Amino acid sequence: MKLVCVQLFLLLLLSVDTLGISAEDSNVDVIIIGAGMSGITAGKTLTANGITNFIILEATDKVGGRIRNSDFAGYEVELGANWVEGVNGEQLNPVWTLAQQVKLRTSLSDFSNLSSNVYTASGPLPPQTDADAITTAQNEYVINLSVNLTANGDDDISVLTAQRSYGSVPSTPVEMVLDYFLYDGEYAEPPRVSSLKNTQPGPTFKNFGEDLYFAADPRGFATIIKPVASYLQSKDGKYVDPRLKLEKVVNKIVYTKEGVTVSTEDGSTYTAKAAILTVSLGVLQSKLIDFQPDLPFWKLEAIFEFDMAIYTKIFLKFPYKFWRTGPGTEFFLYADDSRGYYPIWQHLERELPESNIIFVTVTDDESRKIEQQSNNETLAEIMEVLKSMFGPDIPEAEEILIPRWWSDRLYKGSFSNWPIGVTHHEFAQLQAPIDRLYFAGEHTSALYNGYIHGAYFSGIDAGKDEITGKINLRCTNQTGIRHTEATMAKESQQPKASSQLKVHLIRHAREKL
């Protein structure tokens, strides 16, 4: 009889192990879903407050989320986030602090002389000083209009509507590509989509500074997460803590006022008093996760009203360089009749010397189109553009790398963008928990959505919300600005309109998530 009992006990243990469930993690205090910056930061916040009985479920095989690098032609390149955006300003960007802690290899992006680096199908153009001046003046007007609308409590409008009110909308290929660089290159969606009051002027650059540092470290940009994730690492920096569970794709969440049950595609089931969900906005908009009960309409409305943008960097390796190098040449633009057709180019001679690698950035509909066609089709289009820019005798590319963030079911896009029509009350609903299910991620940062530092702040706030048991924020927070952002950044007050708000056209391509 004892032998039978022992056999039954061993069989039960085997069954539990097969399901991926153990006595220590089948019932925990908190389940964190996602091991990107926000999920890891949430875990650190819990740990700092004495809550250690939690697990982190990550769908992929590594920590980092949309901060992800890949080997390309013998070099490490960043498929997603690539810049520390917002440096050398009045306040210290926490991501820059992390980069310095790990001695991340970076370089200050050089956007100077951009209007002299414009090409068309007929080759290089002379310096486009007139178009540059027009675009810069228009951008100053757009920013000041946003400040005034906010100060007066007026309704929001799109960036395009603001441009129209200025009396001039970019229409020539050169004007369109300069405009694209300024807006689409930052928000990954066109001015007709983006909210004026919630994107202009960008709090990131106003608060943290207008400098951007490009990450080109052989360890990968995700190395910046290591100081945050020290609670999961051994002394040599390896992720060894069993609370971090990789390759766990969450496909069902059952939530109540008493707790949360989370299931994964491998058949594992985990229960907890609360869960912090840090998946991307794109995943929330997809059908990857089955919520039981269904999310309430006010939450679904907020999720679907906000935008998940697509930002695609296409890397190309050549046998030798045929593009200009040296100061003032890092970025160059292709002005096509079709706005957004392979528009923003960057060489990597400072970041990856002698690599002979360049990359082109596309967004939105062009990204969707490219993700659905073959690499060879895309390469043929790119080579046609490059030959029109530099002549027919340039060499063929030896290799090409095309990330597909939109097609990837675990991300469904690159980063969020605030579209016209979403109020701060509706954004607060996007952030708000439901029972014991909390939401975090860059898309829940009212001031810094779309940025790594937005993910960082959101993870802290979600951890604090769980700690303090705030389970009914939907009607109490009308601004959407959570406590960490307001305390650490102090930018909840809009600036007064002034000439100091000038934002140079020579700006940003992105760190973005």
Coordinates of C-alpha atoms in Angstrom, one line a residue:
M1 CA 0.0 0.0 0.0
K2 CA 2.9 2.4 0.9
L3 CA 4.5 1.6 -2.4
V4 CA 1.3 2.5 -4.3
C5 CA 1.1 5.8 -2.4
V6 CA 4.7 6.6 -3.2
Q7 CA 4.1 5.8 -6.9
L8 CA 1.0 8.0 -7.0
F9 CA 2.9 10.8 -5.3
L10 CA 5.7 10.5 -7.9
L11 CA 3.2 10.4 -10.7
L12 CA 1.6 13.6 -9.4
L13 CA 5.0 15.4 -9.2
L14 CA 5.7 14.3 -12.8
S15 CA 2.4 15.6 -14.0
V16 CA 2.9 19.0 -12.2
D17 CA 6.4 19.2 -13.7
T18 CA 5.1 18.4 -17.2
L19 CA 2.6 21.2 -16.9
G20 CA 5.3 23.6 -15.9
I21 CA 3.7 24.1 -12.5
S22 CA 5.6 23.9 -9.2
A23 CA 4.6 24.3 -5.7
E24 CA 6.4 27.7 -5.5
D25 CA 5.0 29.3 -8.6
S26 CA 1.6 27.8 -9.1
N27 CA 0.3 30.3 -6.4
V28 CA 2.3 33.5 -6.0
D29 CA 1.6 37.0 -4.9
V30 CA 2.2 38.7 -8.3
I31 CA 2.6 37.5 -11.9
I32 CA 4.4 39.9 -14.2
I33 CA 3.7 39.3 -17.9
G34 CA 6.6 40.4 -20.1
A35 CA 10.3 40.9 -19.4
G36 CA 10.9 44.1 -21.3
M37 CA 11.9 47.3 -19.5
S38 CA 8.5 47.8 -17.9
G39 CA 8.1 44.3 -16.6
I40 CA 11.7 44.1 -15.2
T41 CA 11.2 47.5 -13.6
A42 CA 7.9 46.4 -12.0
G43 CA 9.7 43.4 -10.5
K44 CA 12.5 45.7 -9.1
T45 CA 9.8 47.9 -7.6
L46 CA 8.1 45.0 -5.9
T47 CA 11.4 43.7 -4.7
A48 CA 12.4 47.0 -3.2
N49 CA 9.1 47.0 -1.2
G50 CA 9.6 43.6 0.2
I51 CA 7.4 41.6 -2.3
T52 CA 9.5 38.8 -3.7
N53 CA 7.0 36.1 -4.2
F54 CA 6.4 36.8 -7.8
I55 CA 7.2 35.4 -11.2
I56 CA 7.9 36.9 -14.6
L57 CA 6.5 35.2 -17.7
E58 CA 8.3 36.2 -20.9
A59 CA 7.2 34.9 -24.3
T60 CA 10.6 35.0 -26.0
D61 CA 13.9 33.5 -25.2
K62 CA 15.5 36.6 -23.7
V63 CA 15.0 39.7 -21.6
G64 CA 14.5 43.0 -23.4
G65 CA 11.2 43.1 -25.2
R66 CA 11.5 45.5 -28.2
I67 CA 15.1 46.3 -27.3
R68 CA 16.5 43.5 -29.4
N69 CA 19.7 43.0 -31.3
S70 CA 20.8 40.6 -34.0
D71 CA 24.0 39.6 -35.7
F72 CA 24.2 41.0 -39.2
A73 CA 27.3 40.6 -41.4
G74 CA 29.4 40.0 -38.3
Y75 CA 28.1 43.0 -36.4
E76 CA 25.4 43.5 -33.8
V77 CA 22.6 45.7 -35.0
E78 CA 19.5 46.8 -33.1
L79 CA 16.2 45.6 -34.7
G80 CA 14.0 47.8 -32.4
A81 CA 14.9 50.5 -30.0
N82 CA 18.3 52.1 -30.9
W83 CA 18.6 55.5 -29.4
V84 CA 18.7 57.0 -25.9
E85 CA 16.4 59.9 -26.7
G86 CA 16.5 63.0 -24.5
V87 CA 20.0 63.7 -23.2
N88 CA 21.9 66.8 -21.9
G89 CA 18.8 68.7 -20.8
E90 CA 17.7 70.1 -17.4
Q91 CA 16.7 66.7 -16.1
L92 CA 18.5 63.4 -16.2
N93 CA 17.0 60.7 -18.3
P94 CA 17.0 57.4 -16.3
V95 CA 17.8 55.4 -19.5
W96 CA 20.9 57.5 -20.0
T97 CA 21.9 56.8 -16.4
L98 CA 21.5 53.1 -17.1
A99 CA 23.6 53.4 -20.3
Q100 CA 26.4 55.0 -18.3
Q101 CA 26.2 52.4 -15.6
V102 CA 26.9 49.6 -18.0
K103 CA 29.3 51.7 -20.1
L104 CA 27.2 51.3 -23.2
R105 CA 29.0 52.1 -26.4
T106 CA 27.0 55.0 -27.9
S107 CA 27.6 58.0 -30.3
L108 CA 25.9 61.3 -30.4
S109 CA 23.7 61.3 -33.6
D110 CA 24.8 64.1 -36.0
F111 CA 21.7 65.6 -37.7
S112 CA 23.6 68.7 -38.8
N113 CA 23.6 69.7 -42.5
L114 CA 20.6 67.5 -43.2
S115 CA 19.1 69.9 -45.8
S116 CA 22.3 69.6 -47.7
N117 CA 22.0 65.8 -47.8
V118 CA 18.9 65.5 -49.9
Y119 CA 18.7 63.2 -53.0
T120 CA 16.0 62.7 -55.6
A121 CA 15.6 60.2 -58.5
S122 CA 18.0 62.5 -60.4
G123 CA 20.8 62.4 -57.8
P124 CA 21.9 64.9 -55.1
L125 CA 20.3 68.3 -54.8
P126 CA 22.0 71.6 -53.8
P127 CA 21.5 72.7 -50.2
Q128 CA 17.7 73.0 -49.6
T129 CA 17.9 76.1 -47.4
D130 CA 14.6 77.5 -48.5
A131 CA 12.7 74.3 -47.8
D132 CA 14.5 73.9 -44.5
A133 CA 13.6 77.4 -43.4
I134 CA 9.9 76.9 -44.4
T135 CA 9.7 73.6 -42.5
T136 CA 11.4 75.0 -39.4
A137 CA 9.2 78.1 -39.3
Q138 CA 6.1 75.9 -39.7
N139 CA 7.3 73.6 -36.9
E140 CA 7.7 76.6 -34.6
Y141 CA 4.2 77.7 -35.4
V142 CA 2.9 74.2 -34.7
I143 CA 4.5 74.0 -31.3
N144 CA 3.4 77.4 -30.2
L145 CA -0.2 76.7 -31.4
S146 CA -0.1 73.5 -29.3
V147 CA 1.0 75.4 -26.2
N148 CA -1.7 78.0 -26.7
L149 CA -4.5 75.4 -27.3
T150 CA -3.5 73.6 -24.1
A151 CA -3.2 76.8 -22.1
N152 CA -6.7 77.9 -23.2
G153 CA -8.3 74.5 -22.7
D154 CA -9.2 74.3 -26.4
D155 CA -10.0 71.1 -28.2
D156 CA -7.2 69.0 -29.6
I157 CA -6.4 68.9 -33.4
S158 CA -4.1 66.9 -35.6
V159 CA -0.6 68.1 -36.5
L160 CA -1.8 68.3 -40.1
T161 CA -4.6 70.6 -39.1
A162 CA -2.1 72.8 -37.4
Q163 CA 0.0 72.9 -40.5
R164 CA -3.0 73.8 -42.6
S165 CA -3.8 76.7 -40.2
Y166 CA -0.3 77.9 -40.8
G167 CA -1.2 78.3 -44.5
S168 CA 1.3 75.9 -45.9
V169 CA 1.3 72.1 -46.1
P170 CA 4.4 70.3 -47.4
S171 CA 3.7 69.5 -51.1
T172 CA 7.0 69.2 -53.0
P173 CA 9.1 66.0 -52.7
V174 CA 11.8 67.9 -50.7
E175 CA 9.3 69.5 -48.4
M176 CA 7.6 66.2 -47.8
V177 CA 10.7 64.3 -46.9
L178 CA 11.9 67.1 -44.5
D179 CA 8.4 67.0 -42.9
Y180 CA 8.6 63.2 -42.8
F181 CA 11.9 63.2 -41.0
L182 CA 10.5 65.6 -38.4
Y183 CA 7.2 63.9 -37.7
D184 CA 7.0 60.4 -39.1
G185 CA 10.6 59.8 -38.2
E186 CA 9.8 60.5 -34.6
Y187 CA 6.2 59.2 -34.2
A188 CA 6.1 56.6 -37.0
E189 CA 2.8 58.0 -38.2
P190 CA 1.9 61.0 -40.5
P191 CA 0.8 64.4 -39.2
R192 CA -2.8 63.7 -40.1
V193 CA -2.9 61.0 -37.4
S194 CA -0.9 62.4 -34.6
S195 CA -2.4 64.5 -31.8
L196 CA -1.1 68.1 -31.7
K197 CA -1.5 68.7 -28.0
N198 CA -0.1 65.3 -26.9
T199 CA 3.0 65.2 -29.2
Q200 CA 4.0 68.9 -29.6
P201 CA 6.3 69.9 -27.9
G202 CA 7.6 66.5 -27.0
P203 CA 8.1 66.2 -23.2
T204 CA 11.1 63.9 -23.8
F205 CA 13.1 66.6 -25.5
K206 CA 11.7 69.5 -23.4
N207 CA 12.6 67.8 -20.1
F208 CA 15.6 65.6 -20.8
G209 CA 17.3 67.5 -23.7
E210 CA 17.3 67.3 -27.5
D211 CA 20.4 65.1 -27.9
L212 CA 20.1 61.5 -29.1
Y213 CA 22.7 58.8 -28.5
F214 CA 22.8 55.9 -30.9
A215 CA 23.6 52.5 -29.3
A216 CA 26.2 50.5 -31.1
D217 CA 27.4 48.0 -28.5
P218 CA 28.4 44.4 -29.3
R219 CA 26.6 43.3 -26.1
G220 CA 23.3 44.8 -27.4
F221 CA 21.3 47.8 -26.3
A222 CA 19.3 45.6 -23.9
T223 CA 22.4 45.6 -21.7
I224 CA 20.9 48.7 -20.1
I225 CA 18.3 46.5 -18.4
K226 CA 20.9 44.6 -16.4
P227 CA 21.2 47.1 -13.6
V228 CA 17.5 47.1 -13.2
A229 CA 17.3 43.3 -13.3
S230 CA 20.1 42.7 -10.8
Y231 CA 17.5 40.9 -8.5
L232 CA 17.3 38.2 -11.2
Q233 CA 21.1 37.8 -11.9
S234 CA 24.0 36.0 -10.5
K235 CA 27.2 37.9 -9.6
D236 CA 28.5 37.5 -13.1
G237 CA 25.4 39.0 -14.6
K238 CA 23.6 35.9 -15.8
Y239 CA 19.9 35.5 -15.5
V240 CA 19.6 32.5 -13.2
D241 CA 16.6 33.3 -10.9
P242 CA 13.9 30.7 -11.4
R243 CA 11.2 33.3 -11.1
L244 CA 12.1 34.5 -14.6
K245 CA 10.4 32.0 -17.0
L246 CA 11.3 32.4 -20.6
E247 CA 9.4 31.1 -23.7
K248 CA 6.1 31.3 -21.8
V249 CA 3.5 32.7 -24.3
V250 CA 0.5 33.8 -22.3
N251 CA -2.8 33.0 -24.0
K252 CA -5.4 33.3 -21.3
I253 CA -6.0 35.5 -18.3
V254 CA -8.8 34.9 -15.9
Y255 CA -9.2 37.8 -13.5
T256 CA -11.5 38.5 -10.5
K257 CA -11.5 40.8 -7.5
E258 CA -9.8 38.0 -5.6
G259 CA -7.0 37.2 -7.9
V260 CA -5.7 36.2 -11.4
T261 CA -5.1 32.9 -13.2
V262 CA -2.7 33.0 -16.1
S263 CA -2.3 30.2 -18.7
T264 CA 0.4 29.8 -21.3
E265 CA 0.5 28.0 -24.6
D266 CA 2.7 25.1 -23.2
G267 CA -0.2 24.2 -20.9
S268 CA 1.2 25.8 -17.7
T269 CA -1.2 27.6 -15.3
Y270 CA -0.2 30.1 -12.7
T271 CA -2.4 31.8 -10.0
A272 CA -1.7 34.9 -8.1
K273 CA -3.2 37.6 -6.0
A274 CA -2.5 40.1 -8.8
A275 CA -0.9 40.4 -12.2
I276 CA 0.9 43.2 -14.0
L277 CA 0.4 43.0 -17.8
T278 CA 3.2 44.6 -19.8
V279 CA 2.6 43.3 -23.3
S280 CA 2.6 45.8 -26.1
L281 CA -0.5 47.8 -27.2
G282 CA -0.4 45.8 -30.4
V283 CA -0.8 42.5 -28.5
L284 CA -3.7 43.9 -26.5
Q285 CA -5.3 44.9 -29.8
S286 CA -4.8 41.3 -31.2
K287 CA -6.5 38.1 -30.1
L288 CA -3.4 36.5 -28.6
I289 CA -4.7 36.7 -25.1
D290 CA -8.2 35.4 -24.1
F291 CA -9.5 37.5 -21.3
Q292 CA -12.1 35.9 -19.0
P293 CA -14.4 37.7 -18.5
D294 CA -14.1 39.9 -21.5
L295 CA -12.5 43.2 -20.9
P296 CA -15.1 45.9 -20.2
F297 CA -16.0 48.1 -23.1
W298 CA -14.4 51.2 -21.6
K299 CA -11.1 49.4 -21.5
L300 CA -11.5 48.0 -25.0
E301 CA -12.4 51.4 -26.3
A302 CA -9.2 52.9 -24.8
I303 CA -7.1 50.1 -26.2
F304 CA -8.4 50.3 -29.7
E305 CA -8.5 54.1 -29.9
F306 CA -4.7 54.4 -29.2
D307 CA -2.3 53.6 -32.1
M308 CA 0.4 51.0 -32.4
A309 CA 2.9 52.4 -34.9
I310 CA 5.4 50.6 -37.1
Y311 CA 9.0 51.8 -37.4
T312 CA 11.2 49.6 -39.6
K313 CA 15.0 49.9 -40.1
I314 CA 16.3 47.9 -43.1
F315 CA 20.0 47.1 -42.9
L316 CA 22.2 46.6 -45.9
K317 CA 25.8 45.4 -46.2
F318 CA 27.9 46.4 -49.2
P319 CA 31.4 45.3 -50.4
Y320 CA 32.5 48.9 -50.1
K321 CA 31.0 52.3 -49.3
F322 CA 29.9 54.6 -52.1
W323 CA 28.1 57.2 -49.9
R324 CA 29.6 60.3 -48.4
T325 CA 31.2 60.1 -45.0
G326 CA 32.7 62.6 -42.5
P327 CA 31.0 65.4 -40.5
G328 CA 27.5 66.4 -41.5
T329 CA 26.9 63.3 -43.6
E330 CA 25.6 60.7 -41.1
F331 CA 21.9 61.1 -42.2
F332 CA 20.7 61.6 -45.8
L333 CA 17.2 61.8 -47.3
Y334 CA 15.5 60.5 -50.4
A335 CA 12.8 62.9 -51.7
D336 CA 10.4 60.8 -53.8
D337 CA 7.1 61.9 -55.3
S338 CA 5.5 59.3 -53.0
R339 CA 5.8 60.5 -49.4
G340 CA 7.6 58.0 -47.2
Y341 CA 9.2 55.9 -49.9
Y342 CA 12.6 54.8 -48.5
P343 CA 13.1 58.3 -47.1
I344 CA 15.6 58.3 -44.2
W345 CA 19.1 56.9 -44.6
Q346 CA 21.9 56.6 -42.1
H347 CA 25.5 55.3 -42.5
L348 CA 27.3 53.7 -39.6
E349 CA 30.9 54.8 -40.2
R350 CA 31.3 56.3 -36.8
E351 CA 29.3 53.6 -35.0
L352 CA 30.6 50.5 -36.9
P353 CA 33.7 51.7 -38.7
E354 CA 34.6 49.9 -42.0
S355 CA 31.4 47.8 -41.7
N356 CA 30.1 49.1 -45.0
I357 CA 26.6 49.0 -43.5
I358 CA 23.8 51.5 -44.0
F359 CA 20.2 51.3 -43.1
V360 CA 17.0 52.9 -44.4
T361 CA 14.0 53.7 -42.2
V362 CA 10.3 53.3 -43.3
T363 CA 7.1 53.6 -41.3
D364 CA 3.4 52.9 -41.2
D365 CA 1.9 51.7 -44.5
E366 CA 5.3 51.3 -46.2
S367 CA 6.4 49.1 -43.3
R368 CA 3.2 47.0 -43.7
K369 CA 3.8 46.6 -47.4
I370 CA 7.4 45.6 -47.0
E371 CA 6.6 43.1 -44.3
Q372 CA 4.3 41.3 -46.7
Q373 CA 6.7 41.1 -49.6
S374 CA 9.8 39.0 -50.0
N375 CA 13.3 40.3 -49.0
N376 CA 14.3 40.1 -52.7
E377 CA 11.4 42.3 -53.7
T378 CA 12.4 44.9 -51.1
L379 CA 16.0 44.7 -52.0
A380 CA 15.2 45.3 -55.7
E381 CA 13.2 48.5 -54.7
I382 CA 16.0 49.7 -52.5
M383 CA 18.7 49.2 -55.1
E384 CA 16.7 51.1 -57.6
V385 CA 16.5 54.0 -55.2
L386 CA 20.2 53.9 -54.3
K387 CA 21.2 53.8 -58.0
S388 CA 19.0 56.8 -58.7
M389 CA 20.7 58.6 -55.8
F390 CA 24.3 57.6 -56.4
G391 CA 24.5 56.4 -60.0
P392 CA 24.1 53.0 -61.8
D393 CA 27.6 51.7 -61.0
I394 CA 27.2 51.2 -57.3
P395 CA 27.7 47.6 -56.1
E396 CA 24.9 45.3 -55.2
A397 CA 24.1 44.7 -51.6
E398 CA 25.7 41.5 -50.2
E399 CA 23.2 41.1 -47.3
I400 CA 19.9 42.5 -46.2
L401 CA 18.1 42.4 -42.8
I402 CA 14.4 43.3 -42.5
P403 CA 12.7 43.2 -39.0
R404 CA 9.0 42.4 -39.1
W405 CA 7.6 43.9 -35.9
W406 CA 4.0 44.2 -37.3
S407 CA 3.9 40.6 -38.4
D408 CA 5.3 39.3 -35.1
R409 CA 2.4 38.1 -33.0
L410 CA 4.3 38.8 -29.8
Y411 CA 4.6 42.5 -30.6
K412 CA 2.3 43.6 -33.4
G413 CA 4.2 46.8 -34.0
S414 CA 7.1 49.0 -32.8
F415 CA 5.8 51.5 -30.3
S416 CA 2.6 53.5 -29.5
N417 CA 1.6 56.9 -30.8
W418 CA -1.0 59.3 -29.4
P419 CA -3.6 59.9 -32.2
I420 CA -6.0 62.7 -32.6
G421 CA -9.2 62.1 -30.7
V422 CA -7.9 60.4 -27.5
T423 CA -8.4 62.5 -24.4
H424 CA -6.5 62.3 -21.2
H425 CA -9.5 60.8 -19.5
E426 CA -9.6 58.0 -22.1
F427 CA -5.8 57.6 -21.8
A428 CA -6.3 57.1 -18.0
Q429 CA -8.7 54.3 -18.9
L430 CA -6.0 52.7 -20.9
Q431 CA -3.8 52.7 -17.8
A432 CA -6.4 51.7 -15.3
P433 CA -6.4 48.3 -13.6
I434 CA -9.4 45.9 -13.7
D435 CA -9.9 44.2 -10.4
R436 CA -6.4 42.7 -9.7
L437 CA -5.1 43.0 -13.2
Y438 CA -2.8 45.9 -13.7
F439 CA -1.5 47.4 -17.0
A440 CA 2.0 48.7 -17.8
G441 CA 4.3 49.3 -20.8
E442 CA 5.4 52.3 -22.8
H443 CA 1.8 52.8 -24.1
T444 CA 0.6 53.6 -20.6
S445 CA 3.0 56.5 -20.1
A446 CA 1.1 59.7 -20.7
L447 CA 4.2 61.8 -21.0
Y448 CA 6.6 59.4 -22.6
N449 CA 4.6 56.8 -24.5
G450 CA 6.7 55.2 -27.2
Y451 CA 10.0 55.6 -25.4
I452 CA 12.1 53.3 -23.3
H453 CA 12.0 55.8 -20.4
G454 CA 8.2 55.7 -20.7
A455 CA 8.3 51.9 -20.2
Y456 CA 10.7 52.4 -17.2
F457 CA 8.4 54.9 -15.5
S458 CA 5.3 52.7 -16.2
G459 CA 6.9 49.7 -14.6
I460 CA 7.6 51.6 -11.4
D461 CA 4.1 52.9 -11.3
A462 CA 2.4 49.6 -11.9
G463 CA 4.5 48.1 -9.1
K464 CA 3.5 50.9 -6.8
D465 CA -0.1 50.5 -7.8
E466 CA 0.0 46.8 -6.9
I467 CA 1.8 47.5 -3.6
T468 CA -0.7 50.1 -2.5
G469 CA -3.7 48.2 -3.8
K470 CA -5.1 50.9 -6.0
I471 CA -7.7 48.9 -7.9
N472 CA -10.1 51.7 -8.9
L473 CA -8.1 54.3 -10.8
R474 CA -10.5 54.6 -13.7
C475 CA -12.5 57.5 -12.3
T476 CA -9.8 59.1 -10.1
N477 CA -7.1 60.0 -12.6
Q478 CA -8.3 62.3 -15.3
T479 CA -4.9 63.4 -16.6
G480 CA -3.3 60.0 -17.2
I481 CA -0.1 61.4 -15.7
R482 CA 1.0 58.8 -13.1
H483 CA 2.9 59.7 -9.9
T484 CA 6.4 58.7 -11.0
E485 CA 6.3 60.7 -14.1
A486 CA 4.9 63.7 -12.3
T487 CA 7.4 63.4 -9.4
M488 CA 10.5 62.6 -11.4
A489 CA 10.0 64.7 -14.4
K490 CA 7.9 67.6 -13.1
E491 CA 6.5 68.4 -16.5
S492 CA 2.8 68.2 -15.9
Q493 CA 2.6 72.0 -16.5
Q494 CA 2.7 73.1 -20.1
P495 CA 5.3 75.8 -21.0
K496 CA 4.3 79.3 -22.0
A497 CA 4.7 80.0 -25.7
S498 CA 8.0 81.6 -26.5
S499 CA 10.8 81.6 -29.0
Q500 CA 12.7 79.3 -26.7
L501 CA 10.4 76.5 -27.8
K502 CA 12.1 76.3 -31.2
V503 CA 12.7 72.7 -32.2
H504 CA 15.2 72.3 -34.9
L505 CA 14.4 70.3 -38.0
I506 CA 17.7 68.5 -37.6
R507 CA 16.3 66.1 -35.0
H508 CA 15.5 62.6 -34.4
A509 CA 15.2 59.2 -35.8
R510 CA 14.4 57.1 -32.8
E511 CA 15.3 55.1 -29.7
K512 CA 11.7 54.2 -29.8
L513 CA 10.2 51.2 -28.6

